[in-house]
Amino acid sequence: MADPQAGKRYAQAAFDIATRDGTVAQWRSDLEDIAQVLAESAAAPVLMDSKVPLDRRLAIVDRILDVQPLARNFARLLVQKGRAPAARDVATAFARMADEAEGVANAEVVSAVDLTPDQVRAMEEKLSQSMGKRVHVTATTDPAIIGGIVVKIGDRLIDGSVRSRLRQLKRELSGAR
């Protein structure tokens, strides 16, 4: 089972190395590859199985991963410490740290209908202006919100959906009796 807190600690260690060496982009890519192999590939169950001898699991890591030597050692450490399942959490936390350092925010936008690429770009521009940093939008659809949009950036939530407006109206009408 993955441990998000452990993932953040390992990501912070990798981020410290990457910023020191000026290799943040390379580490971001390498950690994605590591997460793919250690947590999501066909080899993942073997790499997580403590019944398989450690030297065999490390040999698999060395054979499969094509990453810089420090990142390979990092992957080996995750396997040695039984933290292979946390590899995805590490990659995700590292990407957040790198984005924050680069002044990039990621926004999740949910709409009732698919947004066109032009609408997504326009939303990125508006959010970038209001946030004072570059914003990357990931758009998804959820017909249950009926209309409008819901925007989540970090721990901020802006709910402009028809569904939430109807709920609010219902509460107001219930209290008016």
PDB file of C-alpha atoms in Angstrom:
ATOM      1  CA  MET A   1       0.000   0.000   0.000  1.00  0.00           C
ATOM      2  CA  ALA A   2       1.296   3.454  -0.907  1.00  0.00           C
ATOM      3  CA  ASP A   3       2.020   6.043   1.780  1.00  0.00           C
ATOM      4  CA  PRO A   4       1.484   9.617   0.524  1.00  0.00           C
ATOM      5  CA  GLN A   5       3.449  11.126   3.424  1.00  0.00           C
ATOM      6  CA  ALA A   6       6.439   8.905   2.698  1.00  0.00           C
ATOM      7  CA  GLY A   7       6.059   9.842  -0.947  1.00  0.00           C
ATOM      8  CA  LYS A   8       6.314  13.522  -0.054  1.00  0.00           C
ATOM      9  CA  ARG A   9       9.441  12.937   2.056  1.00  0.00           C
ATOM     10  CA  TYR A  10      11.169  11.017  -0.726  1.00  0.00           C
ATOM     11  CA  ALA A  11      10.044  13.637  -3.273  1.00  0.00           C
ATOM     12  CA  GLN A  12      11.498  16.399  -1.115  1.00  0.00           C
ATOM     13  CA  ALA A  13      14.840  14.579  -0.966  1.00  0.00           C
ATOM     14  CA  ALA A  14      14.849  14.138  -4.747  1.00  0.00           C
ATOM     15  CA  PHE A  15      13.798  17.767  -5.246  1.00  0.00           C
ATOM     16  CA  ASP A  16      16.651  18.978  -3.039  1.00  0.00           C
ATOM     17  CA  ILE A  17      19.136  17.018  -5.161  1.00  0.00           C
ATOM     18  CA  ALA A  18      17.556  18.203  -8.416  1.00  0.00           C
ATOM     19  CA  THR A  19      17.573  21.882  -7.441  1.00  0.00           C
ATOM     20  CA  ARG A  20      21.134  21.634  -6.176  1.00  0.00           C
ATOM     21  CA  ASP A  21      22.269  20.082  -9.470  1.00  0.00           C
ATOM     22  CA  GLY A  22      19.961  22.133 -11.723  1.00  0.00           C
ATOM     23  CA  THR A  23      18.328  18.967 -13.104  1.00  0.00           C
ATOM     24  CA  VAL A  24      14.704  19.421 -12.081  1.00  0.00           C
ATOM     25  CA  ALA A  25      13.314  18.686 -15.556  1.00  0.00           C
ATOM     26  CA  GLN A  26      15.426  15.524 -15.861  1.00  0.00           C
ATOM     27  CA  TRP A  27      14.341  14.325 -12.426  1.00  0.00           C
ATOM     28  CA  ARG A  28      10.692  15.012 -13.230  1.00  0.00           C
ATOM     29  CA  SER A  29      10.968  12.779 -16.287  1.00  0.00           C
ATOM     30  CA  ASP A  30      12.990  10.115 -14.464  1.00  0.00           C
ATOM     31  CA  LEU A  31      10.539   9.965 -11.561  1.00  0.00           C
ATOM     32  CA  GLU A  32       7.670   9.471 -14.009  1.00  0.00           C
ATOM     33  CA  ASP A  33       9.580   6.536 -15.521  1.00  0.00           C
ATOM     34  CA  ILE A  34      10.339   5.170 -12.058  1.00  0.00           C
ATOM     35  CA  ALA A  35       6.683   5.425 -10.999  1.00  0.00           C
ATOM     36  CA  GLN A  36       5.626   3.663 -14.179  1.00  0.00           C
ATOM     37  CA  VAL A  37       8.019   0.766 -13.570  1.00  0.00           C
ATOM     38  CA  LEU A  38       7.839   0.408  -9.777  1.00  0.00           C
ATOM     39  CA  ALA A  39       4.125   0.969  -9.259  1.00  0.00           C
ATOM     40  CA  GLU A  40       2.285   0.428 -12.529  1.00  0.00           C
ATOM     41  CA  SER A  41       4.152  -1.972 -14.825  1.00  0.00           C
ATOM     42  CA  ALA A  42       3.884  -5.737 -15.145  1.00  0.00           C
ATOM     43  CA  ALA A  43       7.115  -5.930 -13.127  1.00  0.00           C
ATOM     44  CA  ALA A  44       5.625  -3.967 -10.195  1.00  0.00           C
ATOM     45  CA  PRO A  45       4.243  -6.997  -8.288  1.00  0.00           C
ATOM     46  CA  VAL A  46       7.645  -8.680  -8.432  1.00  0.00           C
ATOM     47  CA  LEU A  47       9.438  -5.520  -7.307  1.00  0.00           C
ATOM     48  CA  MET A  48       7.054  -5.207  -4.345  1.00  0.00           C
ATOM     49  CA  ASP A  49       7.268  -8.874  -3.332  1.00  0.00           C
ATOM     50  CA  SER A  50       9.561  -9.289  -0.335  1.00  0.00           C
ATOM     51  CA  LYS A  51       9.674 -13.052  -1.037  1.00  0.00           C
ATOM     52  CA  VAL A  52      11.706 -12.326  -4.175  1.00  0.00           C
ATOM     53  CA  PRO A  53      15.364 -11.903  -3.193  1.00  0.00           C
ATOM     54  CA  LEU A  54      16.397  -8.257  -2.985  1.00  0.00           C
ATOM     55  CA  ASP A  55      19.357  -8.669  -5.328  1.00  0.00           C
ATOM     56  CA  ARG A  56      17.024 -10.092  -8.001  1.00  0.00           C
ATOM     57  CA  ARG A  57      14.582  -7.181  -7.586  1.00  0.00           C
ATOM     58  CA  LEU A  58      17.425  -4.656  -7.828  1.00  0.00           C
ATOM     59  CA  ALA A  59      18.751  -6.395 -10.945  1.00  0.00           C
ATOM     60  CA  ILE A  60      15.309  -5.985 -12.517  1.00  0.00           C
ATOM     61  CA  VAL A  61      15.343  -2.268 -11.679  1.00  0.00           C
ATOM     62  CA  ASP A  62      18.806  -1.901 -13.226  1.00  0.00           C
ATOM     63  CA  ARG A  63      17.765  -3.782 -16.345  1.00  0.00           C
ATOM     64  CA  ILE A  64      14.414  -2.037 -16.931  1.00  0.00           C
ATOM     65  CA  LEU A  65      15.046   1.576 -15.946  1.00  0.00           C
ATOM     66  CA  ASP A  66      16.813   3.877 -18.374  1.00  0.00           C
ATOM     67  CA  VAL A  67      17.336   6.910 -16.137  1.00  0.00           C
ATOM     68  CA  GLN A  68      20.283   8.923 -14.855  1.00  0.00           C
ATOM     69  CA  PRO A  69      22.482   7.099 -12.286  1.00  0.00           C
ATOM     70  CA  LEU A  70      21.260   9.110  -9.275  1.00  0.00           C
ATOM     71  CA  ALA A  71      17.633   8.441 -10.208  1.00  0.00           C
ATOM     72  CA  ARG A  72      18.385   4.721 -10.640  1.00  0.00           C
ATOM     73  CA  ASN A  73      19.934   4.694  -7.167  1.00  0.00           C
ATOM     74  CA  PHE A  74      16.818   6.453  -5.913  1.00  0.00           C
ATOM     75  CA  ALA A  75      14.627   3.742  -7.482  1.00  0.00           C
ATOM     76  CA  ARG A  76      16.823   1.070  -5.944  1.00  0.00           C
ATOM     77  CA  LEU A  77      16.410   2.752  -2.544  1.00  0.00           C
ATOM     78  CA  LEU A  78      12.624   2.726  -2.916  1.00  0.00           C
ATOM     79  CA  VAL A  79      12.732  -1.005  -3.646  1.00  0.00           C
ATOM     80  CA  GLN A  80      15.169  -1.708  -0.779  1.00  0.00           C
ATOM     81  CA  LYS A  81      13.035   0.189   1.725  1.00  0.00           C
ATOM     82  CA  GLY A  82       9.795  -1.442   0.547  1.00  0.00           C
ATOM     83  CA  ARG A  83       8.536   1.894  -0.795  1.00  0.00           C
ATOM     84  CA  ALA A  84       8.032   0.859  -4.438  1.00  0.00           C
ATOM     85  CA  PRO A  85       4.237   1.315  -4.117  1.00  0.00           C
ATOM     86  CA  ALA A  86       4.849   4.970  -3.168  1.00  0.00           C
ATOM     87  CA  ALA A  87       6.682   5.700  -6.434  1.00  0.00           C
ATOM     88  CA  ARG A  88       3.597   7.336  -7.992  1.00  0.00           C
ATOM     89  CA  ASP A  89       3.133   9.510  -4.892  1.00  0.00           C
ATOM     90  CA  VAL A  90       6.799  10.524  -5.144  1.00  0.00           C
ATOM     91  CA  ALA A  91       6.477  11.511  -8.805  1.00  0.00           C
ATOM     92  CA  THR A  92       3.266  13.457  -8.153  1.00  0.00           C
ATOM     93  CA  ALA A  93       4.667  15.304  -5.128  1.00  0.00           C
ATOM     94  CA  PHE A  94       7.883  16.098  -7.012  1.00  0.00           C
ATOM     95  CA  ALA A  95       5.906  17.507  -9.953  1.00  0.00           C
ATOM     96  CA  ARG A  96       3.957  19.753  -7.563  1.00  0.00           C
ATOM     97  CA  MET A  97       7.176  21.007  -5.975  1.00  0.00           C
ATOM     98  CA  ALA A  98       8.725  21.665  -9.379  1.00  0.00           C
ATOM     99  CA  ASP A  99       5.603  23.478 -10.578  1.00  0.00           C
ATOM    100  CA  GLU A 100       5.533  25.608  -7.447  1.00  0.00           C
ATOM    101  CA  ALA A 101       9.212  26.514  -7.867  1.00  0.00           C
ATOM    102  CA  GLU A 102       8.577  27.435 -11.518  1.00  0.00           C
ATOM    103  CA  GLY A 103       5.502  29.540 -10.662  1.00  0.00           C
ATOM    104  CA  VAL A 104       3.060  27.138 -12.280  1.00  0.00           C
ATOM    105  CA  ALA A 105      -0.304  26.223 -10.807  1.00  0.00           C
ATOM    106  CA  ASN A 106      -2.435  23.310 -11.951  1.00  0.00           C
ATOM    107  CA  ALA A 107      -6.166  23.782 -12.140  1.00  0.00           C
ATOM    108  CA  GLU A 108      -8.809  21.109 -12.472  1.00  0.00           C
ATOM    109  CA  VAL A 109     -11.859  22.422 -14.290  1.00  0.00           C
ATOM    110  CA  VAL A 110     -15.073  20.405 -14.350  1.00  0.00           C
ATOM    111  CA  SER A 111     -17.848  21.377 -16.730  1.00  0.00           C
ATOM    112  CA  ALA A 112     -21.143  19.807 -17.736  1.00  0.00           C
ATOM    113  CA  VAL A 113     -20.043  19.590 -21.384  1.00  0.00           C
ATOM    114  CA  ASP A 114     -16.680  19.144 -23.091  1.00  0.00           C
ATOM    115  CA  LEU A 115     -14.663  22.352 -23.366  1.00  0.00           C
ATOM    116  CA  THR A 116     -13.032  23.210 -26.679  1.00  0.00           C
ATOM    117  CA  PRO A 117      -9.262  23.757 -26.785  1.00  0.00           C
ATOM    118  CA  ASP A 118      -9.922  27.492 -27.284  1.00  0.00           C
ATOM    119  CA  GLN A 119     -12.097  27.583 -24.163  1.00  0.00           C
ATOM    120  CA  VAL A 120      -9.392  25.789 -22.163  1.00  0.00           C
ATOM    121  CA  ARG A 121      -6.742  28.271 -23.393  1.00  0.00           C
ATOM    122  CA  ALA A 122      -8.997  31.208 -22.525  1.00  0.00           C
ATOM    123  CA  MET A 123      -9.562  29.761 -19.073  1.00  0.00           C
ATOM    124  CA  GLU A 124      -5.797  29.320 -18.608  1.00  0.00           C
ATOM    125  CA  GLU A 125      -5.243  32.959 -19.551  1.00  0.00           C
ATOM    126  CA  LYS A 126      -7.958  34.278 -17.193  1.00  0.00           C
ATOM    127  CA  LEU A 127      -6.790  32.104 -14.295  1.00  0.00           C
ATOM    128  CA  SER A 128      -3.149  33.051 -14.933  1.00  0.00           C
ATOM    129  CA  GLN A 129      -4.046  36.749 -14.757  1.00  0.00           C
ATOM    130  CA  SER A 130      -6.046  36.358 -11.548  1.00  0.00           C
ATOM    131  CA  MET A 131      -3.483  34.101  -9.833  1.00  0.00           C
ATOM    132  CA  GLY A 132      -0.393  36.014 -10.931  1.00  0.00           C
ATOM    133  CA  LYS A 133       1.281  32.820 -12.138  1.00  0.00           C
ATOM    134  CA  ARG A 134       1.074  30.509 -15.102  1.00  0.00           C
ATOM    135  CA  VAL A 135      -1.877  28.141 -14.774  1.00  0.00           C
ATOM    136  CA  HIS A 136      -2.235  24.824 -16.582  1.00  0.00           C
ATOM    137  CA  VAL A 137      -5.855  23.631 -16.884  1.00  0.00           C
ATOM    138  CA  THR A 138      -6.967  20.020 -16.964  1.00  0.00           C
ATOM    139  CA  ALA A 139     -10.571  19.878 -18.107  1.00  0.00           C
ATOM    140  CA  THR A 140     -13.008  17.069 -17.335  1.00  0.00           C
ATOM    141  CA  THR A 141     -16.749  16.714 -17.753  1.00  0.00           C
ATOM    142  CA  ASP A 142     -19.435  15.788 -15.265  1.00  0.00           C
ATOM    143  CA  PRO A 143     -23.007  16.122 -16.537  1.00  0.00           C
ATOM    144  CA  ALA A 144     -24.232  15.992 -12.926  1.00  0.00           C
ATOM    145  CA  ILE A 145     -23.194  19.615 -12.353  1.00  0.00           C
ATOM    146  CA  ILE A 146     -25.926  20.542 -14.898  1.00  0.00           C
ATOM    147  CA  GLY A 147     -24.165  23.705 -16.094  1.00  0.00           C
ATOM    148  CA  GLY A 148     -21.441  26.168 -15.195  1.00  0.00           C
ATOM    149  CA  ILE A 149     -17.990  25.100 -14.010  1.00  0.00           C
ATOM    150  CA  VAL A 150     -16.140  23.996 -10.911  1.00  0.00           C
ATOM    151  CA  VAL A 151     -12.485  25.073 -10.630  1.00  0.00           C
ATOM    152  CA  LYS A 152     -10.018  23.588  -8.176  1.00  0.00           C
ATOM    153  CA  ILE A 153      -6.536  25.091  -7.831  1.00  0.00           C
ATOM    154  CA  GLY A 154      -4.535  23.624  -4.988  1.00  0.00           C
ATOM    155  CA  ASP A 155      -6.749  23.889  -1.923  1.00  0.00           C
ATOM    156  CA  ARG A 156      -8.996  26.578  -3.475  1.00  0.00           C
ATOM    157  CA  LEU A 157     -12.376  25.588  -4.862  1.00  0.00           C
ATOM    158  CA  ILE A 158     -14.547  27.870  -6.977  1.00  0.00           C
ATOM    159  CA  ASP A 159     -17.934  26.275  -7.511  1.00  0.00           C
ATOM    160  CA  GLY A 160     -19.950  28.043 -10.183  1.00  0.00           C
ATOM    161  CA  SER A 161     -22.075  25.032 -11.048  1.00  0.00           C
ATOM    162  CA  VAL A 162     -25.832  25.116 -11.498  1.00  0.00           C
ATOM    163  CA  ARG A 163     -26.058  22.122  -9.157  1.00  0.00           C
ATOM    164  CA  SER A 164     -24.537  24.055  -6.236  1.00  0.00           C
ATOM    165  CA  ARG A 165     -26.707  27.097  -6.987  1.00  0.00           C
ATOM    166  CA  LEU A 166     -29.817  24.896  -6.905  1.00  0.00           C
ATOM    167  CA  ARG A 167     -28.696  23.397  -3.567  1.00  0.00           C
ATOM    168  CA  GLN A 168     -28.158  26.873  -2.154  1.00  0.00           C
ATOM    169  CA  LEU A 169     -31.581  27.982  -3.375  1.00  0.00           C
ATOM    170  CA  LYS A 170     -33.160  24.890  -1.804  1.00  0.00           C
ATOM    171  CA  ARG A 171     -31.511  25.688   1.560  1.00  0.00           C
ATOM    172  CA  GLU A 172     -32.701  29.285   1.380  1.00  0.00           C
ATOM    173  CA  LEU A 173     -36.250  28.252   0.547  1.00  0.00           C
ATOM    174  CA  SER A 174     -36.274  25.646   3.321  1.00  0.00           C
ATOM    175  CA  GLY A 175     -35.192  28.273   5.852  1.00  0.00           C
ATOM    176  CA  ALA A 176     -37.814  30.802   4.721  1.00  0.00           C
ATOM    177  CA  ARG A 177     -40.775  28.831   6.063  1.00  0.00           C
TER     178      ARG A 177
END
